[in-house]
mmCIF file of C-alpha atoms and ligand atoms in Angstrom:
data_model
loop_
_atom_site.group_PDB
_atom_site.id
_atom_site.type_symbol
_atom_site.label_atom_id
_atom_site.label_comp_id
_atom_site.label_asym_id
_atom_site.label_seq_id
_atom_site.Cartn_x
_atom_site.Cartn_y
_atom_site.Cartn_z
ATOM 1 C CA MET X 20 -0.014 -0.128 0.520
ATOM 2 C CA LYS X 21 1.348 3.703 -0.283
ATOM 3 C CA PHE X 22 0.867 6.065 1.429
ATOM 4 C CA SER X 23 -1.378 8.836 0.417
ATOM 5 C CA ASP X 24 -1.322 12.297 1.138
ATOM 6 C CA LYS X 25 -4.738 13.150 -0.136
ATOM 7 C CA ALA X 26 -6.378 12.932 3.372
ATOM 8 C CA ALA X 27 -3.611 14.503 5.806
ATOM 9 C CA VAL X 28 -4.500 14.982 9.083
ATOM 10 C CA TYR X 29 -2.901 11.847 10.599
ATOM 11 C CA PHE X 30 -4.921 10.925 14.282
ATOM 12 C CA ILE X 31 -3.204 8.695 17.090
ATOM 13 C CA MET X 32 -5.054 6.938 20.025
ATOM 14 C CA GLY X 33 -4.643 4.446 22.110
ATOM 15 C CA SER X 34 -7.953 3.157 24.709
ATOM 16 C CA LYS X 35 -6.660 5.792 27.550
ATOM 17 C CA ASN X 36 -6.107 8.949 25.498
ATOM 18 C CA SER X 37 -9.414 9.736 25.267
ATOM 19 C CA GLY X 38 -9.661 11.526 29.656
ATOM 20 C CA THR X 39 -13.252 10.720 30.395
ATOM 21 C CA ARG X 40 -15.036 10.534 26.203
ATOM 22 C CA ASN X 41 -15.273 6.581 25.037
ATOM 23 C CA PRO X 42 -11.734 6.217 22.710
ATOM 24 C CA LEU X 43 -14.484 5.199 19.943
ATOM 25 C CA LYS X 44 -16.740 8.050 19.543
ATOM 26 C CA VAL X 45 -14.106 10.216 19.690
ATOM 27 C CA LEU X 46 -12.009 7.734 16.718
ATOM 28 C CA GLU X 47 -15.348 7.965 14.992
ATOM 29 C CA ALA X 48 -16.140 11.976 14.694
ATOM 30 C CA ALA X 49 -11.662 12.160 13.398
ATOM 31 C CA LEU X 50 -13.128 9.855 10.707
ATOM 32 C CA LYS X 51 -16.757 11.920 10.667
ATOM 33 C CA GLY X 52 -14.211 14.985 10.922
ATOM 34 C CA GLY X 53 -11.591 13.483 7.559
ATOM 35 C CA ILE X 54 -8.122 11.989 9.221
ATOM 36 C CA GLY X 55 -6.462 10.896 6.040
ATOM 37 C CA HIS X 56 -5.031 8.080 8.770
ATOM 38 C CA PHE X 57 -5.802 5.950 12.575
ATOM 39 C CA GLN X 58 -2.570 4.897 14.470
ATOM 40 C CA LEU X 59 -3.351 2.602 17.238
ATOM 41 C CA ARG X 60 -1.256 3.427 19.583
ATOM 42 C CA GLU X 61 -1.487 1.604 22.806
ATOM 43 C CA LYS X 62 0.557 2.162 26.196
ATOM 44 C CA GLY X 63 1.038 3.589 28.837
ATOM 45 C CA GLU X 64 -1.261 3.026 32.677
ATOM 46 C CA GLY X 65 -3.871 1.108 31.999
ATOM 47 C CA ALA X 66 -3.694 0.274 28.956
ATOM 48 C CA LEU X 67 -5.270 -2.703 27.180
ATOM 49 C CA THR X 68 -3.453 -6.070 26.483
ATOM 50 C CA GLY X 69 -4.333 -9.587 25.616
ATOM 51 C CA SER X 70 -8.381 -10.380 24.541
ATOM 52 C CA ALA X 71 -9.376 -6.829 25.750
ATOM 53 C CA LEU X 72 -6.446 -5.511 23.124
ATOM 54 C CA LEU X 73 -7.606 -7.279 20.666
ATOM 55 C CA GLU X 74 -11.435 -6.530 21.129
ATOM 56 C CA PHE X 75 -10.688 -2.963 20.772
ATOM 57 C CA ALA X 76 -8.397 -3.246 17.836
ATOM 58 C CA LEU X 77 -11.220 -4.721 16.465
ATOM 59 C CA ALA X 78 -13.709 -2.423 17.147
ATOM 60 C CA CYS X 79 -11.040 0.192 15.529
ATOM 61 C CA GLN X 80 -10.793 -1.755 12.479
ATOM 62 C CA GLN X 81 -14.150 -1.809 11.993
ATOM 63 C CA LEU X 82 -14.632 1.651 12.473
ATOM 64 C CA CYS X 83 -12.241 2.500 10.444
ATOM 65 C CA ARG X 84 -13.400 0.316 7.296
ATOM 66 C CA SER X 85 -16.434 1.791 7.400
ATOM 67 C CA TYR X 86 -15.169 4.909 6.775
ATOM 68 C CA GLY X 87 -12.297 3.663 4.395
ATOM 69 C CA VAL X 88 -9.757 4.840 6.187
ATOM 70 C CA PRO X 89 -5.975 2.428 6.574
ATOM 71 C CA LEU X 90 -5.712 1.339 10.343
ATOM 72 C CA ILE X 91 -2.003 1.264 11.955
ATOM 73 C CA ILE X 92 -0.445 -0.366 14.371
ATOM 74 C CA ASN X 93 1.937 1.439 16.814
ATOM 75 C CA ASP X 94 4.754 -1.627 17.612
ATOM 76 C CA LEU X 95 2.656 -4.733 17.393
ATOM 77 C CA VAL X 96 3.330 -7.133 14.650
ATOM 78 C CA GLU X 97 1.670 -9.912 15.556
ATOM 79 C CA LEU X 98 -1.309 -8.243 17.016
ATOM 80 C CA ALA X 99 -1.265 -6.482 12.834
ATOM 81 C CA CYS X 100 -0.554 -9.923 11.432
ATOM 82 C CA GLN X 101 -4.208 -11.370 13.763
ATOM 83 C CA ILE X 102 -6.173 -8.743 12.555
ATOM 84 C CA ASP X 103 -5.348 -8.259 9.130
ATOM 85 C CA ALA X 104 -4.544 -4.320 10.211
ATOM 86 C CA ASP X 105 -3.144 -2.017 7.006
ATOM 87 C CA GLY X 106 -0.179 -0.957 8.583
ATOM 88 C CA VAL X 107 2.906 -0.803 11.531
ATOM 89 C CA HIS X 108 4.536 1.465 12.882
ATOM 90 C CA ILE X 109 8.142 0.992 14.559
ATOM 91 C CA GLY X 110 10.168 3.283 16.098
ATOM 92 C CA GLN X 111 14.308 2.999 16.662
ATOM 93 C CA ASP X 112 13.707 0.628 19.478
ATOM 94 C CA ASP X 113 11.903 -2.093 18.452
ATOM 95 C CA ALA X 114 12.059 -4.357 16.022
ATOM 96 C CA GLU X 115 14.339 -3.648 12.806
ATOM 97 C CA ALA X 116 12.661 -1.807 10.222
ATOM 98 C CA GLY X 117 13.328 -4.732 7.005
ATOM 99 C CA GLN X 118 12.458 -7.582 9.578
ATOM 100 C CA VAL X 119 9.185 -6.266 9.747
ATOM 101 C CA ARG X 120 8.758 -5.759 6.108
ATOM 102 C CA GLN X 121 9.369 -9.387 5.303
ATOM 103 C CA ARG X 122 7.561 -9.833 7.932
ATOM 104 C CA ILE X 123 4.096 -7.925 6.839
ATOM 105 C CA GLY X 124 4.583 -8.208 3.097
ATOM 106 C CA LYS X 125 5.073 -6.036 0.422
ATOM 107 C CA GLU X 126 1.017 -4.727 0.070
ATOM 108 C CA LYS X 127 0.703 -3.230 3.944
ATOM 109 C CA LEU X 128 2.354 0.007 5.037
ATOM 110 C CA LEU X 129 5.511 0.566 6.527
ATOM 111 C CA GLY X 130 6.383 3.693 8.535
ATOM 112 C CA VAL X 131 9.089 4.209 10.651
ATOM 113 C CA SER X 132 10.058 7.280 13.834
ATOM 114 C CA VAL X 133 13.704 8.652 12.340
ATOM 115 C CA HIS X 134 15.469 11.464 13.760
ATOM 116 C CA SER X 135 18.138 12.162 11.519
ATOM 117 C CA VAL X 136 19.036 11.972 7.559
ATOM 118 C CA LYS X 137 20.911 8.819 7.874
ATOM 119 C CA GLU X 138 17.766 6.891 9.822
ATOM 120 C CA ALA X 139 15.685 7.788 6.780
ATOM 121 C CA HIS X 140 17.581 7.202 4.834
ATOM 122 C CA LEU X 141 18.249 3.548 6.975
ATOM 123 C CA ALA X 142 13.817 2.933 6.975
ATOM 124 C CA ALA X 143 13.391 4.017 3.363
ATOM 125 C CA GLU X 144 16.142 1.085 2.248
ATOM 126 C CA ALA X 145 14.892 -1.193 4.786
ATOM 127 C CA GLY X 146 11.595 -0.563 2.639
ATOM 128 C CA ALA X 147 9.456 2.270 4.739
ATOM 129 C CA ASP X 148 6.801 3.851 3.486
ATOM 130 C CA TYR X 149 6.882 7.254 4.998
ATOM 131 C CA VAL X 150 9.330 8.219 8.359
ATOM 132 C CA GLY X 151 7.217 10.074 11.245
ATOM 133 C CA MET X 152 9.113 13.496 12.202
ATOM 134 C CA GLY X 153 9.528 14.572 16.495
ATOM 135 C CA PRO X 154 8.394 15.322 18.247
ATOM 136 C CA VAL X 155 8.764 18.266 16.415
ATOM 137 C CA PHE X 156 7.153 20.740 19.722
ATOM 138 C CA GLY X 157 6.534 20.272 22.998
ATOM 139 C CA THR X 158 4.378 17.200 24.452
ATOM 140 C CA ALA X 159 2.770 15.584 27.176
ATOM 141 C CA SER X 160 1.288 12.572 25.103
ATOM 142 C CA LYS X 161 4.916 10.819 25.232
ATOM 143 C CA ALA X 162 6.727 9.432 28.375
ATOM 144 C CA ASP X 163 9.644 9.294 27.086
ATOM 145 C CA ALA X 164 9.749 12.251 24.247
ATOM 146 C CA LYS X 165 12.510 12.921 22.909
ATOM 147 C CA LYS X 166 13.302 17.391 23.089
ATOM 148 C CA PRO X 167 11.304 19.184 20.666
ATOM 149 C CA ALA X 168 13.402 18.943 16.947
ATOM 150 C CA GLY X 169 11.721 21.878 14.898
ATOM 151 C CA VAL X 170 11.019 21.174 11.564
ATOM 152 C CA GLN X 171 14.816 21.736 10.671
ATOM 153 C CA GLU X 172 16.080 17.687 10.830
ATOM 154 C CA ILE X 173 12.605 17.425 8.063
ATOM 155 C CA GLN X 174 13.195 20.025 6.175
ATOM 156 C CA ALA X 175 16.630 18.213 5.760
ATOM 157 C CA VAL X 176 15.296 14.998 5.091
ATOM 158 C CA ALA X 177 12.843 15.771 2.472
ATOM 159 C CA THR X 178 15.312 17.880 0.531
ATOM 160 C CA ALA X 179 17.482 14.217 0.930
ATOM 161 C CA PHE X 180 14.506 11.872 0.130
ATOM 162 C CA PRO X 181 11.939 14.618 -1.803
ATOM 163 C CA PHE X 182 9.632 10.927 -2.652
ATOM 164 C CA LEU X 183 9.539 10.292 0.801
ATOM 165 C CA PRO X 184 6.569 10.847 3.012
ATOM 166 C CA ILE X 185 7.359 12.190 6.100
ATOM 167 C CA VAL X 186 4.937 12.304 8.923
ATOM 168 C CA GLY X 187 5.414 15.752 11.185
ATOM 169 C CA ILE X 188 4.398 14.725 14.897
ATOM 170 C CA GLY X 189 4.465 16.109 18.468
ATOM 171 C CA GLY X 190 2.565 19.217 20.030
ATOM 172 C CA ILE X 191 1.152 20.096 16.811
ATOM 173 C CA ASN X 192 -2.402 22.359 16.975
ATOM 174 C CA PRO X 193 -4.112 24.709 14.336
ATOM 175 C CA GLU X 194 -1.467 27.532 16.117
ATOM 176 C CA ASN X 195 1.679 26.001 15.078
ATOM 177 C CA ALA X 196 0.983 23.318 12.353
ATOM 178 C CA ALA X 197 1.448 26.296 8.793
ATOM 179 C CA GLN X 198 5.048 25.940 9.947
ATOM 180 C CA VAL X 199 5.511 21.759 10.193
ATOM 181 C CA TRP X 200 3.737 21.730 6.376
ATOM 182 C CA ARG X 201 5.659 24.149 4.665
ATOM 183 C CA SER X 202 8.876 22.094 6.399
ATOM 184 C CA GLY X 203 7.866 19.191 3.711
ATOM 185 C CA VAL X 204 5.329 16.940 5.561
ATOM 186 C CA ALA X 205 3.084 14.503 3.220
ATOM 187 C CA GLY X 206 1.178 14.446 6.825
ATOM 188 C CA ILE X 207 1.016 15.604 9.876
ATOM 189 C CA ALA X 208 0.614 13.297 13.652
ATOM 190 C CA VAL X 209 -1.806 14.245 16.740
ATOM 191 C CA ILE X 210 -3.090 13.428 19.527
ATOM 192 C CA SER X 211 -3.878 15.567 22.311
ATOM 193 C CA SER X 212 -5.541 18.465 19.597
ATOM 194 C CA ILE X 213 -8.017 16.171 18.600
ATOM 195 C CA THR X 214 -8.712 14.085 21.953
ATOM 196 C CA GLU X 215 -8.693 16.828 23.762
ATOM 197 C CA ALA X 216 -10.482 19.185 21.168
ATOM 198 C CA HIS X 217 -14.055 19.838 21.584
ATOM 199 C CA ASP X 218 -15.429 20.370 18.341
ATOM 200 C CA ILE X 219 -13.555 17.160 16.666
ATOM 201 C CA ALA X 220 -14.154 18.315 13.357
ATOM 202 C CA GLY X 221 -13.990 22.041 13.428
ATOM 203 C CA GLN X 222 -10.036 20.604 14.469
ATOM 204 C CA ILE X 223 -9.173 19.135 11.474
ATOM 205 C CA ALA X 224 -10.223 21.423 9.621
ATOM 206 C CA ALA X 225 -8.252 23.854 11.808
ATOM 207 C CA LEU X 226 -5.155 21.672 10.742
ATOM 208 C CA GLN X 227 -6.093 21.439 7.190
ATOM 209 C CA ALA X 228 -6.388 24.803 6.379
ATOM 210 C CA GLY X 229 -2.135 24.831 7.610
ATOM 211 C CA ARG X 230 -1.371 22.797 4.915
ATOM 212 C CA ILE X 231 -3.545 25.276 2.340
ATOM 213 C CA GLU X 232 -1.512 28.573 4.269
ATOM 214 C CA GLY X 233 2.038 26.531 4.590
ATOM 215 C CA ASP X 234 1.766 25.194 1.214
ATOM 216 C CA ARG X 235 5.009 25.292 -1.207
ATOM 217 C CA LYS X 236 3.561 24.091 -4.026
HETATM 218 N N1 TZP K 321 6.200 10.439 19.002
HETATM 219 C C1 TZP K 321 6.782 11.653 18.880
HETATM 220 S S1 TZP K 321 5.386 13.037 20.082
HETATM 221 C C2 TZP K 321 4.638 11.883 20.388
HETATM 222 C C3 TZP K 321 4.926 10.651 19.605
HETATM 223 C C4 TZP K 321 3.470 10.015 19.915
HETATM 224 C C5 TZP K 321 3.338 12.039 21.031
HETATM 225 C C6 TZP K 321 2.102 12.903 20.311
HETATM 226 O O1 TZP K 321 1.566 13.557 20.312
HETATM 227 P P1 TZP K 321 0.374 15.098 21.106
HETATM 228 O O2 TZP K 321 -0.539 15.230 22.096
HETATM 229 O O3 TZP K 321 -0.432 15.211 19.419
HETATM 230 O O4 TZP K 321 1.668 16.414 21.177
HETATM 231 MG MG1 MG K 322 7.488 2.280 18.830
#
């Protein structure tokens, strides 16, 4: 599957990211609002495991399928294979990208988090369809997040690999999204901008609006 940058807001959530709201309701609102990808990232205190995680993943998948939006699973390659998810996203400390590509086959999406031109090169060689880069800004959503990196390295990767889709991540909101779009990303990935929004569709539109404003073309 090729990474599509048509609908460019990439939503990430686990069952514990939606506060007092039902995560499946939040996901459905985000799907209605026009997200282009959904990543199930089940982490942190109280994270679901085993059959509860499987059930939640299947519920997410059913919703994503009904809106024609690819479901990508963070880290858990075997869960992705078990439910026939559309793709997998891994970090530098997870399984080796080439091995994950072999495991999931060439039809599935593979995303890899990278922090430099060198890591982007290795990810592309290993068969990544897109790379995630961040945190661009400060974030409270990832306990072990690195220091905010700004957009400089994104610009360097976009220049070095013009055909490799980049997704910016970390602390992105409607106020700063245009800066990220301008750096050359194909998409922006958000957790809290959507999970904490009262008007989820409005928030997605506002994140997208930065794209038009910031588009280089
Ligand atoms: N990887 C880098 S920053 C981040 C992840 C998963 C968290 C992004 O969450 P938010 O709430 O959009 O800053
Ligand atoms: Mg990971």
